[in-house]
mmCIF file of C-alpha atoms in Angstrom:
data_model
loop_
_atom_site.group_PDB
_atom_site.id
_atom_site.type_symbol
_atom_site.label_atom_id
_atom_site.label_comp_id
_atom_site.label_asym_id
_atom_site.label_seq_id
_atom_site.Cartn_x
_atom_site.Cartn_y
_atom_site.Cartn_z
ATOM 1 C CA MET A 152 -3.907 61.925 21.556
ATOM 2 C CA ASN A 153 -4.816 60.753 25.037
ATOM 3 C CA TYR A 154 -4.997 56.998 24.696
ATOM 4 C CA ALA A 155 -4.667 54.843 27.793
ATOM 5 C CA PHE A 156 -3.215 51.430 27.090
ATOM 6 C CA GLN A 157 -5.058 48.696 28.923
ATOM 7 C CA PHE A 158 -3.582 45.259 28.392
ATOM 8 C CA ASP A 159 -5.301 43.719 31.410
ATOM 9 C CA ALA A 160 -8.330 42.583 29.418
ATOM 10 C CA VAL A 161 -6.060 41.023 26.818
ATOM 11 C CA PHE A 162 -3.871 39.194 29.306
ATOM 12 C CA ASP A 163 -6.960 37.996 31.179
ATOM 13 C CA ALA A 164 -7.907 36.165 27.994
ATOM 14 C CA TRP A 165 -4.558 34.338 27.758
ATOM 15 C CA PRO A 166 -6.180 30.856 27.871
ATOM 16 C CA LEU A 167 -8.109 31.721 24.696
ATOM 17 C CA LEU A 168 -4.984 33.155 23.074
ATOM 18 C CA LEU A 169 -3.029 30.030 23.981
ATOM 19 C CA GLU A 170 -5.756 27.814 22.549
ATOM 20 C CA GLY A 171 -5.845 29.853 19.344
ATOM 21 C CA THR A 172 -2.057 29.704 19.072
ATOM 22 C CA LEU A 173 -2.046 25.921 19.483
ATOM 23 C CA HIS A 174 -4.764 25.595 16.840
ATOM 24 C CA THR A 175 -2.718 27.719 14.451
ATOM 25 C CA ILE A 176 0.376 25.596 15.068
ATOM 26 C CA ALA A 177 -1.522 22.330 14.602
ATOM 27 C CA LEU A 178 -3.291 23.549 11.465
ATOM 28 C CA SER A 179 -0.070 24.878 9.955
ATOM 29 C CA MET A 180 2.025 21.785 10.697
ATOM 30 C CA ALA A 181 -0.649 19.433 9.328
ATOM 31 C CA ALA A 182 -0.919 21.524 6.156
ATOM 32 C CA MET A 183 2.884 21.617 5.824
ATOM 33 C CA ALA A 184 3.183 17.822 6.104
ATOM 34 C CA ILE A 185 0.383 17.027 3.648
ATOM 35 C CA GLY A 186 1.303 19.882 1.317
ATOM 36 C CA LEU A 187 4.921 18.719 1.153
ATOM 37 C CA CYS A 188 3.825 15.209 0.153
ATOM 38 C CA ILE A 189 1.583 16.658 -2.559
ATOM 39 C CA ALA A 190 4.398 18.906 -3.757
ATOM 40 C CA VAL A 191 6.883 16.019 -4.033
ATOM 41 C CA LEU A 192 4.391 13.893 -5.971
ATOM 42 C CA CYS A 193 3.537 16.789 -8.294
ATOM 43 C CA ALA A 194 7.192 17.622 -8.859
ATOM 44 C CA TRP A 195 7.925 13.991 -9.721
ATOM 45 C CA GLY A 196 4.904 13.855 -12.007
ATOM 46 C CA LYS A 197 5.971 16.952 -13.920
ATOM 47 C CA HIS A 198 9.569 15.805 -14.155
ATOM 48 C CA ALA A 199 9.245 12.102 -14.911
ATOM 49 C CA GLY A 200 5.559 11.229 -15.225
ATOM 50 C CA PRO A 201 3.575 10.596 -18.426
ATOM 51 C CA ARG A 202 2.597 13.671 -20.419
ATOM 52 C CA PRO A 203 -1.156 13.597 -19.573
ATOM 53 C CA LEU A 204 -0.304 13.480 -15.870
ATOM 54 C CA ALA A 205 2.137 16.367 -16.287
ATOM 55 C CA TRP A 206 -0.587 18.384 -18.005
ATOM 56 C CA LEU A 207 -3.034 17.763 -15.160
ATOM 57 C CA ILE A 208 -0.440 18.688 -12.549
ATOM 58 C CA ASN A 209 0.516 21.824 -14.445
ATOM 59 C CA ALA A 210 -3.158 22.850 -14.664
ATOM 60 C CA TYR A 211 -3.548 22.383 -10.893
ATOM 61 C CA ILE A 212 -0.422 24.415 -10.187
ATOM 62 C CA GLU A 213 -1.384 27.256 -12.518
ATOM 63 C CA VAL A 214 -4.939 27.504 -11.168
ATOM 64 C CA ILE A 215 -3.800 27.625 -7.539
ATOM 65 C CA ARG A 216 -0.836 29.943 -8.122
ATOM 66 C CA ASN A 217 -2.946 32.444 -10.064
ATOM 67 C CA THR A 218 -6.002 32.730 -7.822
ATOM 68 C CA PRO A 219 -6.297 34.336 -4.357
ATOM 69 C CA PHE A 220 -6.058 32.073 -1.341
ATOM 70 C CA LEU A 221 -9.228 33.610 0.092
ATOM 71 C CA ILE A 222 -11.194 32.569 -3.016
ATOM 72 C CA GLN A 223 -9.782 29.047 -2.727
ATOM 73 C CA LEU A 224 -10.841 28.984 0.926
ATOM 74 C CA PHE A 225 -14.357 30.120 0.067
ATOM 75 C CA PHE A 226 -14.517 27.519 -2.713
ATOM 76 C CA PHE A 227 -13.756 24.665 -0.347
ATOM 77 C CA TYR A 228 -16.017 25.942 2.445
ATOM 78 C CA PHE A 229 -18.995 27.433 0.587
ATOM 79 C CA ALA A 230 -18.986 26.013 -2.946
ATOM 80 C CA LEU A 231 -18.223 22.321 -2.421
ATOM 81 C CA PRO A 232 -20.950 21.831 0.258
ATOM 82 C CA SER A 233 -23.504 22.951 -2.335
ATOM 83 C CA ILE A 234 -22.762 19.737 -4.273
ATOM 84 C CA GLY A 235 -22.929 17.566 -1.174
ATOM 85 C CA LEU A 236 -19.397 17.666 0.243
ATOM 86 C CA GLN A 237 -19.970 18.704 3.849
ATOM 87 C CA TRP A 238 -17.150 19.423 6.275
ATOM 88 C CA SER A 239 -16.276 21.713 9.146
ATOM 89 C CA ALA A 240 -14.627 25.106 8.858
ATOM 90 C CA SER A 241 -11.379 23.714 10.277
ATOM 91 C CA THR A 242 -11.319 20.857 7.771
ATOM 92 C CA ALA A 243 -12.031 23.214 4.876
ATOM 93 C CA ALA A 244 -9.231 25.493 6.104
ATOM 94 C CA LEU A 245 -6.788 22.574 6.295
ATOM 95 C CA VAL A 246 -7.678 21.359 2.790
ATOM 96 C CA ALA A 247 -7.369 24.854 1.312
ATOM 97 C CA MET A 248 -4.000 25.350 2.996
ATOM 98 C CA PHE A 249 -2.355 22.107 1.879
ATOM 99 C CA VAL A 250 -3.773 22.407 -1.640
ATOM 100 C CA ASN A 251 -2.307 25.917 -1.837
ATOM 101 C CA LEU A 252 1.048 24.893 -0.376
ATOM 102 C CA GLY A 253 1.279 21.845 -2.627
ATOM 103 C CA ALA A 254 1.024 23.979 -5.758
ATOM 104 C CA PHE A 255 3.563 26.592 -4.706
ATOM 105 C CA SER A 256 6.036 24.118 -3.250
ATOM 106 C CA ALA A 257 5.810 21.782 -6.244
ATOM 107 C CA GLU A 258 7.542 24.332 -8.468
ATOM 108 C CA ILE A 259 10.246 24.899 -5.855
ATOM 109 C CA ILE A 260 10.907 21.165 -5.537
ATOM 110 C CA ARG A 261 10.775 20.653 -9.304
ATOM 111 C CA ALA A 262 13.462 23.288 -9.750
ATOM 112 C CA GLY A 263 15.623 21.484 -7.211
ATOM 113 C CA ILE A 264 15.101 18.113 -8.901
ATOM 114 C CA GLU A 265 15.974 19.452 -12.332
ATOM 115 C CA ALA A 266 19.173 20.954 -10.903
ATOM 116 C CA ILE A 267 20.507 17.472 -10.079
ATOM 117 C CA PRO A 268 23.082 16.411 -12.736
ATOM 118 C CA LYS A 269 22.005 13.471 -14.890
ATOM 119 C CA GLY A 270 25.365 11.853 -14.262
ATOM 120 C CA GLN A 271 24.513 11.634 -10.576
ATOM 121 C CA ILE A 272 21.311 9.757 -11.411
ATOM 122 C CA GLU A 273 23.132 7.431 -13.791
ATOM 123 C CA ALA A 274 25.696 6.725 -11.091
ATOM 124 C CA GLY A 275 22.930 5.712 -8.707
ATOM 125 C CA LEU A 276 21.476 3.333 -11.295
ATOM 126 C CA ALA A 277 24.951 1.938 -11.974
ATOM 127 C CA LEU A 278 25.219 1.053 -8.293
ATOM 128 C CA ASN A 279 22.179 -1.165 -8.800
ATOM 129 C CA LEU A 280 19.917 1.035 -6.730
ATOM 130 C CA LYS A 281 16.227 0.713 -7.434
ATOM 131 C CA ARG A 282 14.530 3.659 -9.105
ATOM 132 C CA TYR A 283 12.666 4.717 -5.981
ATOM 133 C CA GLN A 284 15.950 4.598 -4.031
ATOM 134 C CA VAL A 285 17.628 6.733 -6.681
ATOM 135 C CA PHE A 286 14.770 9.236 -6.489
ATOM 136 C CA ILE A 287 14.784 9.438 -2.686
ATOM 137 C CA TYR A 288 18.515 9.355 -1.929
ATOM 138 C CA VAL A 289 20.200 10.570 -5.113
ATOM 139 C CA VAL A 290 17.645 13.099 -6.381
ATOM 140 C CA LEU A 291 15.187 14.226 -3.715
ATOM 141 C CA LYS A 292 17.476 14.578 -0.689
ATOM 142 C CA PRO A 293 20.148 16.672 -2.479
ATOM 143 C CA ALA A 294 17.370 18.690 -4.125
ATOM 144 C CA LEU A 295 15.767 19.435 -0.760
ATOM 145 C CA LYS A 296 19.155 20.511 0.576
ATOM 146 C CA THR A 297 19.459 23.028 -2.261
ATOM 147 C CA ILE A 298 15.948 24.441 -2.061
ATOM 148 C CA PHE A 299 15.508 24.235 1.711
ATOM 149 C CA PRO A 300 15.722 28.014 2.337
ATOM 150 C CA ALA A 301 13.006 28.733 -0.250
ATOM 151 C CA LEU A 302 10.870 25.834 0.960
ATOM 152 C CA SER A 303 11.103 26.811 4.623
ATOM 153 C CA SER A 304 10.180 30.390 3.714
ATOM 154 C CA GLN A 305 7.115 29.042 1.911
ATOM 155 C CA PHE A 306 6.173 27.072 5.023
ATOM 156 C CA ILE A 307 6.436 30.153 7.233
ATOM 157 C CA LEU A 308 4.382 32.142 4.731
ATOM 158 C CA LEU A 309 1.723 29.437 4.934
ATOM 159 C CA MET A 310 1.630 29.732 8.720
ATOM 160 C CA LEU A 311 1.160 33.495 8.460
ATOM 161 C CA THR A 312 -1.448 33.064 5.718
ATOM 162 C CA SER A 313 -3.420 30.805 8.052
ATOM 163 C CA SER A 314 -4.780 33.986 9.629
ATOM 164 C CA VAL A 315 -7.089 34.242 6.600
ATOM 165 C CA VAL A 316 -9.040 31.149 7.703
ATOM 166 C CA SER A 317 -10.709 33.293 10.356
ATOM 167 C CA ALA A 318 -12.881 34.532 7.462
ATOM 168 C CA ILE A 319 -14.811 31.254 7.648
ATOM 169 C CA SER A 320 -14.734 31.183 11.477
ATOM 170 C CA ALA A 321 -12.151 28.407 11.630
ATOM 171 C CA ASP A 322 -10.432 28.071 14.994
ATOM 172 C CA ASP A 323 -7.135 29.930 14.870
ATOM 173 C CA LEU A 324 -5.284 32.747 16.583
ATOM 174 C CA THR A 325 -6.769 35.541 14.455
ATOM 175 C CA SER A 326 -10.300 34.252 15.019
ATOM 176 C CA VAL A 327 -9.708 34.235 18.772
ATOM 177 C CA ALA A 328 -8.255 37.742 18.588
ATOM 178 C CA ALA A 329 -11.345 39.018 16.757
ATOM 179 C CA SER A 330 -13.571 37.455 19.415
ATOM 180 C CA ILE A 331 -11.585 39.049 22.259
ATOM 181 C CA GLN A 332 -11.614 42.405 20.478
ATOM 182 C CA SER A 333 -15.392 42.311 20.076
ATOM 183 C CA ASN A 334 -15.787 41.628 23.802
ATOM 184 C CA THR A 335 -13.217 44.080 25.157
ATOM 185 C CA PHE A 336 -13.073 46.774 22.436
ATOM 186 C CA ARG A 337 -9.291 46.970 22.989
ATOM 187 C CA SER A 338 -8.309 46.630 19.327
ATOM 188 C CA PHE A 339 -4.892 48.246 19.608
ATOM 189 C CA GLU A 340 -3.803 46.100 22.535
ATOM 190 C CA ILE A 341 -5.076 42.765 21.247
ATOM 191 C CA TYR A 342 -3.505 43.141 17.828
ATOM 192 C CA ILE A 343 -0.181 44.246 19.311
ATOM 193 C CA VAL A 344 -0.158 41.026 21.335
ATOM 194 C CA VAL A 345 -1.268 38.900 18.373
ATOM 195 C CA THR A 346 1.400 40.468 16.160
ATOM 196 C CA ALA A 347 4.002 39.549 18.769
ATOM 197 C CA ILE A 348 2.670 35.981 18.907
ATOM 198 C CA TYR A 349 2.835 35.564 15.119
ATOM 199 C CA PHE A 350 6.373 36.964 15.144
ATOM 200 C CA ALA A 351 7.348 34.503 17.880
ATOM 201 C CA LEU A 352 5.787 31.664 15.905
ATOM 202 C CA SER A 353 7.768 32.649 12.822
ATOM 203 C CA MET A 354 11.006 32.638 14.808
ATOM 204 C CA ALA A 355 10.109 29.282 16.377
ATOM 205 C CA PHE A 356 9.383 27.715 12.987
ATOM 206 C CA MET A 357 12.642 29.103 11.613
ATOM 207 C CA ALA A 358 14.520 27.490 14.499
ATOM 208 C CA LEU A 359 12.669 24.207 13.944
ATOM 209 C CA PHE A 360 13.468 24.178 10.226
ATOM 210 C CA LYS A 361 17.119 24.922 10.964
ATOM 211 C CA LEU A 362 17.191 21.998 13.350
ATOM 212 C CA CYS A 363 15.580 19.741 10.719
ATOM 213 C CA TYR A 364 18.161 20.851 8.176
ATOM 214 C CA GLN A 365 21.058 20.091 10.501
ATOM 215 C CA ARG A 366 19.545 16.748 11.487
ATOM 216 C CA PHE A 367 18.494 15.388 8.097
ATOM 217 C CA LEU A 368 20.127 17.381 5.294
ATOM 218 C CA TYR A 369 23.457 18.683 6.565
ATOM 219 C CA TYR A 370 26.584 16.874 5.436
ATOM 220 C CA PRO A 371 29.808 17.620 7.366
ATOM 221 C CA GLY A 372 32.320 19.298 5.105
ATOM 222 C CA HIS A 373 29.655 20.448 2.620
ATOM 223 C CA ARG A 374 28.084 23.885 2.435
#
């Protein structure tokens, strides 16, 4: 096989690659933040909310966890506008991502919450803490410490899954790569570079999550 690697055309398009990378980072971090809030609320609702609310939350989780992300993306971008809900491809991608993350992360957080001993909760109430303070400081924070590896892995998976949003022409790194490939016809080179960028992003997010753990969840003397 006589294949001549030509990365010049790819590197000439570095401003587009940088823009796509920044869009991917922004989209992923926004989805992580909103999805985490949804997950915490859903986990609380399943654990301590009224039964009808728990049923609704469980239905949401089961539907999202048992359908493909691409179908969810198409639903938000193609189906909902047919009933009058109009939004851009980037907005539809963001909504699909945080709805998906919220469902998957809710079960992770719920497992962490249910692992907290009841005696620990009773001790918090005995100290005259309000219920929301007990939930945040006595239940949620120790739970997040326990499940942090699984949760951070889910966040990184979401970032990698964001490449699927190129299917609806949302602005992201994969969409930019497809555009460069169609203009240069250097498929091998562009996707080698994009693979390296996604790998670097994964490592960067891992480092960021480790820093967050050490800053907010690490207790000296505790493993």
